[in-house]
Amino acid sequence: STDEVLRRADAACLAAGAGGRNRVQRYEPGNEDLRTEELRLQWVGRVESLLDSDALYLRAQMLMPISAAAGELPSYEILLGIDAPGEKISPYEFVAALQRLGRSHELDLWVLRHTFAWLRENWAVLDAIESLSVNLSVASLTHPAVISMLRQALADASLPARKLVFEITESAAIQSFEAAERFIVEMRRFGVGFSLDDFGSGFTSYAHLKRLSVDKLKIDGSYVVDMCGNASDLAIVKSMTDIAHTLGMQVIAEWVESPQILEKLIEVGVDYAQGYAVHKPVRLSELVAPPDVTGDQSPAVS
């Protein structure tokens, strides 16, 4: 059909552009690059409906303190959830599609608005939480709409900015290092904290690490998940932890999938553990204030 011809031509053009431009790309059904672009095109019409519907929701996963330096209160990371009737959509695929379409800042704005609304409405829970982490894409570090929204929202006394931590991936920080540095400096004026996510997955030098001046460093889970049986991974996790502590940062380990991993992390001095062995994500709306008196300051999960 005419529509199919145009769709295939569009996918081939996108693949040619992604491959470096000034090249010819013939459409072949089994080509992985073309398959990627076709999936991207399929998302174009769905992004609007998902962002404007009630299908998206926020989840929270605990970052459990496991060192004396971390204190006693847990932190939580905001994660995306998708509940589309009649179909199963992976949040990872949705985020990846938005990144490919150059629209990741739109999702960041959606997450920020809904997170801020929850913070304003749940002051009773905040005393039992150390912080709430929100991931930001590289596009948001310089996007005028995001910067403007944050300046206005964080200056409002009704929003407890001191409870917020913005997570920036290592690859995003390196990709736009100067922008990340400027963003961190400006947002710190409002009392916001910063965490460098997926550390070890990119090529950050320790000089970059010093200049970025983040509060927390999250070790990439690929080093954590096998550290009990892999001496190299264990040594890398310990080295990253020691360096981060020397620079005055707290350390988070993700992908903590077993009690054995948790024990090793405590041994090497990691400050926070995140993973299914610690806590499975729940809807943000299910975090409620503790009933009290037991002395346990962790928010309850209903």
Coordinates of C-alpha atoms in Angstrom, one line a residue:
S1 CA 0.0 0.0 0.0
T2 CA 1.0 3.6 -0.4
D3 CA 1.1 4.0 3.4
E4 CA 3.4 1.0 3.8
V5 CA 5.8 2.4 1.1
L6 CA 6.0 5.7 2.8
R7 CA 6.5 4.1 6.2
R8 CA 9.4 2.0 4.9
A9 CA 10.9 4.9 3.2
D10 CA 10.7 7.0 6.4
A11 CA 12.3 4.2 8.4
A12 CA 15.1 4.0 5.9
C13 CA 15.7 7.7 5.9
L14 CA 15.9 7.8 9.7
A15 CA 18.3 4.9 9.8
A16 CA 20.5 6.6 7.2
G17 CA 20.5 9.8 9.3
A18 CA 21.3 7.8 12.5
G19 CA 24.2 6.1 10.6
G20 CA 26.0 9.3 9.9
R21 CA 24.1 10.9 7.0
N22 CA 25.3 11.2 3.4
R23 CA 24.6 7.6 2.8
V24 CA 22.0 5.3 1.2
Q25 CA 20.0 2.9 3.2
R26 CA 18.0 0.2 1.4
Y27 CA 14.9 -1.1 3.2
E28 CA 15.4 -4.7 4.3
P29 CA 12.8 -6.3 6.7
G30 CA 15.5 -8.1 8.8
N31 CA 17.8 -5.1 9.3
E32 CA 18.1 -4.3 13.0
D33 CA 18.7 -0.6 12.5
L34 CA 15.5 -0.3 10.4
R35 CA 13.6 -2.3 13.0
T36 CA 14.7 0.2 15.7
E37 CA 13.5 3.1 13.6
E38 CA 10.2 1.4 12.8
L39 CA 9.6 1.0 16.5
R40 CA 10.4 4.6 17.0
L41 CA 7.8 5.6 14.4
Q42 CA 5.2 3.4 16.1
W43 CA 5.7 5.4 19.3
V44 CA 5.2 8.8 17.6
G45 CA 1.4 8.6 17.7
R46 CA 1.3 7.0 21.2
V47 CA 3.4 9.5 23.2
E48 CA 0.8 12.2 23.2
S49 CA -2.0 9.9 24.3
L50 CA 0.1 8.4 27.1
L51 CA 1.3 11.7 28.4
D52 CA -2.3 13.1 28.4
S53 CA -3.9 10.0 29.9
D54 CA -4.1 8.5 33.3
A55 CA -1.9 5.5 32.2
L56 CA 1.3 7.0 33.7
Y57 CA 1.9 6.9 37.4
L58 CA 4.8 7.3 39.8
R59 CA 6.4 4.5 41.8
A60 CA 8.9 4.7 44.6
Q61 CA 11.8 2.4 45.5
M62 CA 13.6 2.6 48.8
L63 CA 17.3 3.4 49.1
M64 CA 18.0 1.7 52.5
P65 CA 20.7 3.2 54.7
I66 CA 23.3 0.6 55.6
S67 CA 26.1 2.7 57.1
A68 CA 26.4 4.9 60.1
A69 CA 27.2 7.8 57.8
A70 CA 23.9 7.4 56.0
G71 CA 21.8 8.0 59.1
E72 CA 18.6 6.2 59.9
L73 CA 16.1 7.5 57.5
P74 CA 15.5 5.8 54.1
S75 CA 15.5 7.7 50.8
Y76 CA 13.3 6.8 47.8
E77 CA 13.8 7.0 44.1
I78 CA 10.9 8.0 41.8
L79 CA 10.3 5.5 39.0
L80 CA 7.8 5.6 36.2
G81 CA 4.9 3.2 36.0
I82 CA 2.5 2.6 33.0
D83 CA -0.9 1.0 33.4
A84 CA -2.5 1.0 29.9
P85 CA -5.7 -1.1 29.8
G86 CA -5.4 -4.0 27.5
E87 CA -1.7 -3.8 26.8
K88 CA 1.6 -4.2 28.6
I89 CA 4.0 -1.3 28.1
S90 CA 7.5 -1.3 29.5
P91 CA 8.5 2.0 31.1
Y92 CA 12.0 1.4 29.9
E93 CA 10.8 1.2 26.2
F94 CA 8.6 4.3 26.7
V95 CA 11.5 6.3 28.1
A96 CA 13.9 5.1 25.3
A97 CA 11.3 6.0 22.7
L98 CA 11.0 9.5 24.1
Q99 CA 14.8 9.9 24.1
R100 CA 15.0 8.8 20.4
L101 CA 12.2 11.2 19.5
G102 CA 14.0 14.1 21.3
R103 CA 11.1 14.5 23.7
S104 CA 12.5 13.2 27.0
H105 CA 12.2 16.6 28.6
E106 CA 8.4 16.3 28.2
L107 CA 8.4 13.2 30.4
D108 CA 10.7 14.9 32.9
L109 CA 8.3 17.8 33.2
W110 CA 5.4 15.3 33.8
V111 CA 7.4 13.5 36.5
L112 CA 8.5 16.8 38.1
R113 CA 5.0 18.2 38.3
H114 CA 3.5 15.1 39.8
T115 CA 6.3 14.6 42.2
F116 CA 6.1 18.2 43.4
A117 CA 2.3 17.9 43.8
W118 CA 2.9 14.8 46.0
L119 CA 5.5 16.6 48.1
R120 CA 3.2 19.5 48.7
E121 CA 0.4 17.3 49.8
N122 CA 2.4 14.9 52.0
W123 CA 4.3 16.9 54.6
A124 CA 3.5 14.4 57.3
V125 CA 5.5 11.7 55.4
L126 CA 8.5 13.9 54.8
D127 CA 9.9 13.8 58.4
A128 CA 10.3 10.0 57.9
I129 CA 12.1 10.4 54.5
E130 CA 15.7 11.5 54.0
S131 CA 15.1 12.5 50.4
L132 CA 13.2 11.8 47.2
S133 CA 15.3 11.3 44.0
V134 CA 14.1 12.3 40.6
N135 CA 15.9 11.3 37.4
L136 CA 16.6 14.0 34.8
S137 CA 17.5 13.4 31.1
V138 CA 20.4 15.2 29.5
A139 CA 17.9 17.3 27.4
S140 CA 16.4 18.8 30.6
L141 CA 19.6 20.2 31.8
T142 CA 19.4 23.0 29.2
H143 CA 15.7 23.0 28.1
P144 CA 14.1 26.4 28.7
A145 CA 10.8 24.9 29.8
V146 CA 12.4 22.7 32.4
I147 CA 14.7 25.4 33.8
S148 CA 11.8 27.9 34.0
M149 CA 9.5 25.4 35.7
L150 CA 12.2 24.5 38.3
R151 CA 13.1 28.1 39.1
Q152 CA 9.5 28.9 39.8
A153 CA 8.6 25.7 41.7
L154 CA 11.7 25.5 43.8
A155 CA 11.4 29.2 44.9
D156 CA 7.9 28.4 46.3
A157 CA 8.1 27.9 50.1
S158 CA 5.3 25.3 49.8
L159 CA 7.8 22.9 48.1
P160 CA 10.4 21.3 50.4
A161 CA 13.3 21.6 48.0
R162 CA 15.7 20.3 50.6
K163 CA 14.1 16.9 50.4
L164 CA 14.8 16.7 46.6
V165 CA 17.7 15.0 44.9
F166 CA 18.2 15.2 41.2
E167 CA 19.8 12.1 39.6
I168 CA 21.9 12.7 36.4
T169 CA 23.4 9.7 34.7
E170 CA 27.2 9.6 34.2
S171 CA 26.8 9.4 30.4
A172 CA 24.5 12.5 30.5
A173 CA 26.9 14.4 32.6
I174 CA 29.8 13.7 30.3
Q175 CA 27.8 14.3 27.1
S176 CA 27.0 17.8 28.3
F177 CA 29.5 18.4 31.1
E178 CA 29.5 22.2 31.1
A179 CA 25.7 22.2 31.0
A180 CA 25.5 19.7 33.9
E181 CA 27.9 21.8 35.9
R182 CA 25.9 25.0 35.4
F183 CA 22.7 23.2 36.2
I184 CA 24.0 21.8 39.4
V185 CA 25.4 25.2 40.5
E186 CA 22.1 27.0 39.9
M187 CA 19.8 24.4 41.4
R188 CA 21.9 24.1 44.6
R189 CA 20.8 27.7 45.4
F190 CA 17.4 26.2 46.2
G191 CA 18.8 23.5 48.5
V192 CA 18.4 20.6 46.1
G193 CA 20.9 17.7 46.3
F194 CA 22.5 15.8 43.4
S195 CA 23.3 12.2 42.7
L196 CA 25.5 10.8 39.8
D197 CA 23.7 7.7 38.5
D198 CA 25.1 4.6 36.8
F199 CA 28.7 5.5 37.8
G200 CA 31.2 3.2 36.1
S201 CA 29.1 2.8 32.9
G202 CA 30.8 5.7 31.2
F203 CA 34.1 7.4 31.1
T204 CA 34.0 10.0 33.9
S205 CA 37.4 10.9 35.1
Y206 CA 38.0 11.7 38.8
A207 CA 38.7 15.3 37.8
H208 CA 35.2 15.5 36.3
L209 CA 33.8 13.9 39.5
K210 CA 35.4 16.6 41.6
R211 CA 34.1 19.4 39.4
L212 CA 30.6 18.1 39.3
S213 CA 30.3 18.4 43.1
V214 CA 27.5 15.9 43.6
D215 CA 26.3 14.7 47.0
K216 CA 25.8 11.0 46.1
L217 CA 27.3 8.5 43.7
K218 CA 25.3 5.5 42.5
I219 CA 27.4 2.6 41.4
D220 CA 26.2 1.0 38.2
G221 CA 24.4 -2.2 39.0
S222 CA 26.5 -4.3 36.5
Y223 CA 29.3 -4.2 39.1
V224 CA 27.1 -5.0 42.0
V225 CA 25.0 -7.9 40.8
D226 CA 28.0 -10.3 40.5
M227 CA 30.3 -8.9 43.2
C228 CA 30.0 -11.9 45.5
G229 CA 31.4 -14.3 42.8
N230 CA 33.6 -11.9 40.9
A231 CA 36.7 -10.5 42.7
S232 CA 37.2 -7.8 40.1
D233 CA 33.7 -6.4 40.5
L234 CA 34.2 -6.5 44.3
A235 CA 37.5 -4.6 44.0
I236 CA 35.9 -2.0 41.7
V237 CA 32.9 -1.4 44.0
K238 CA 35.3 -0.9 47.0
S239 CA 37.5 1.4 45.0
M240 CA 34.6 3.6 43.8
T241 CA 33.3 3.7 47.4
D242 CA 36.7 4.8 48.8
I243 CA 37.1 7.5 46.2
A244 CA 33.6 8.8 46.7
H245 CA 34.0 9.0 50.4
T246 CA 37.3 10.8 50.0
L247 CA 35.5 13.4 47.9
G248 CA 32.8 13.8 50.5
M249 CA 30.1 11.8 48.7
Q250 CA 27.7 9.1 50.0
V251 CA 27.6 5.9 47.9
I252 CA 24.5 4.0 46.7
A253 CA 24.6 0.5 45.2
E254 CA 21.8 -0.6 42.9
W255 CA 20.7 -4.1 41.8
V256 CA 21.0 -5.4 45.3
E257 CA 19.3 -8.7 44.6
S258 CA 20.4 -11.0 47.5
P259 CA 21.2 -10.9 51.2
Q260 CA 24.8 -11.9 50.3
I261 CA 25.3 -8.9 48.1
L262 CA 23.9 -6.7 50.9
E263 CA 26.4 -8.1 53.4
K264 CA 29.3 -7.5 51.0
L265 CA 28.2 -3.9 50.5
I266 CA 28.1 -3.3 54.2
E267 CA 31.6 -4.7 54.5
V268 CA 33.1 -2.4 51.9
G269 CA 31.3 0.7 53.4
V270 CA 28.6 1.5 50.9
D271 CA 26.0 3.9 52.4
Y272 CA 22.7 2.9 50.7
A273 CA 21.4 -0.2 49.1
Q274 CA 18.7 -0.3 46.4
G275 CA 17.2 -3.4 44.8
Y276 CA 14.6 -6.2 45.2
A277 CA 16.4 -7.7 48.2
V278 CA 15.8 -4.5 50.0
H279 CA 12.5 -3.1 48.7
K280 CA 10.3 -3.6 45.6
P281 CA 8.9 -0.5 44.0
V282 CA 5.4 0.6 45.1
R283 CA 3.1 3.3 43.9
L284 CA 4.2 6.7 45.3
S285 CA 0.6 7.1 46.6
E286 CA 1.2 4.1 48.9
L287 CA 3.9 5.8 50.9
V288 CA 2.1 7.0 54.1
A289 CA 3.2 8.4 57.4
P290 CA 4.1 5.9 60.1
P291 CA 1.5 5.3 62.7
D292 CA 4.1 6.4 65.3
V293 CA 5.3 5.3 68.7
T294 CA 7.5 2.4 67.8
G295 CA 10.4 4.7 67.1
D296 CA 10.5 3.4 63.5
Q297 CA 10.7 6.4 61.3
S298 CA 10.4 4.6 58.0
P299 CA 7.2 5.4 56.0
A300 CA 4.8 2.5 56.0
V301 CA 3.7 0.9 52.7
S302 CA 0.0 0.2 52.6

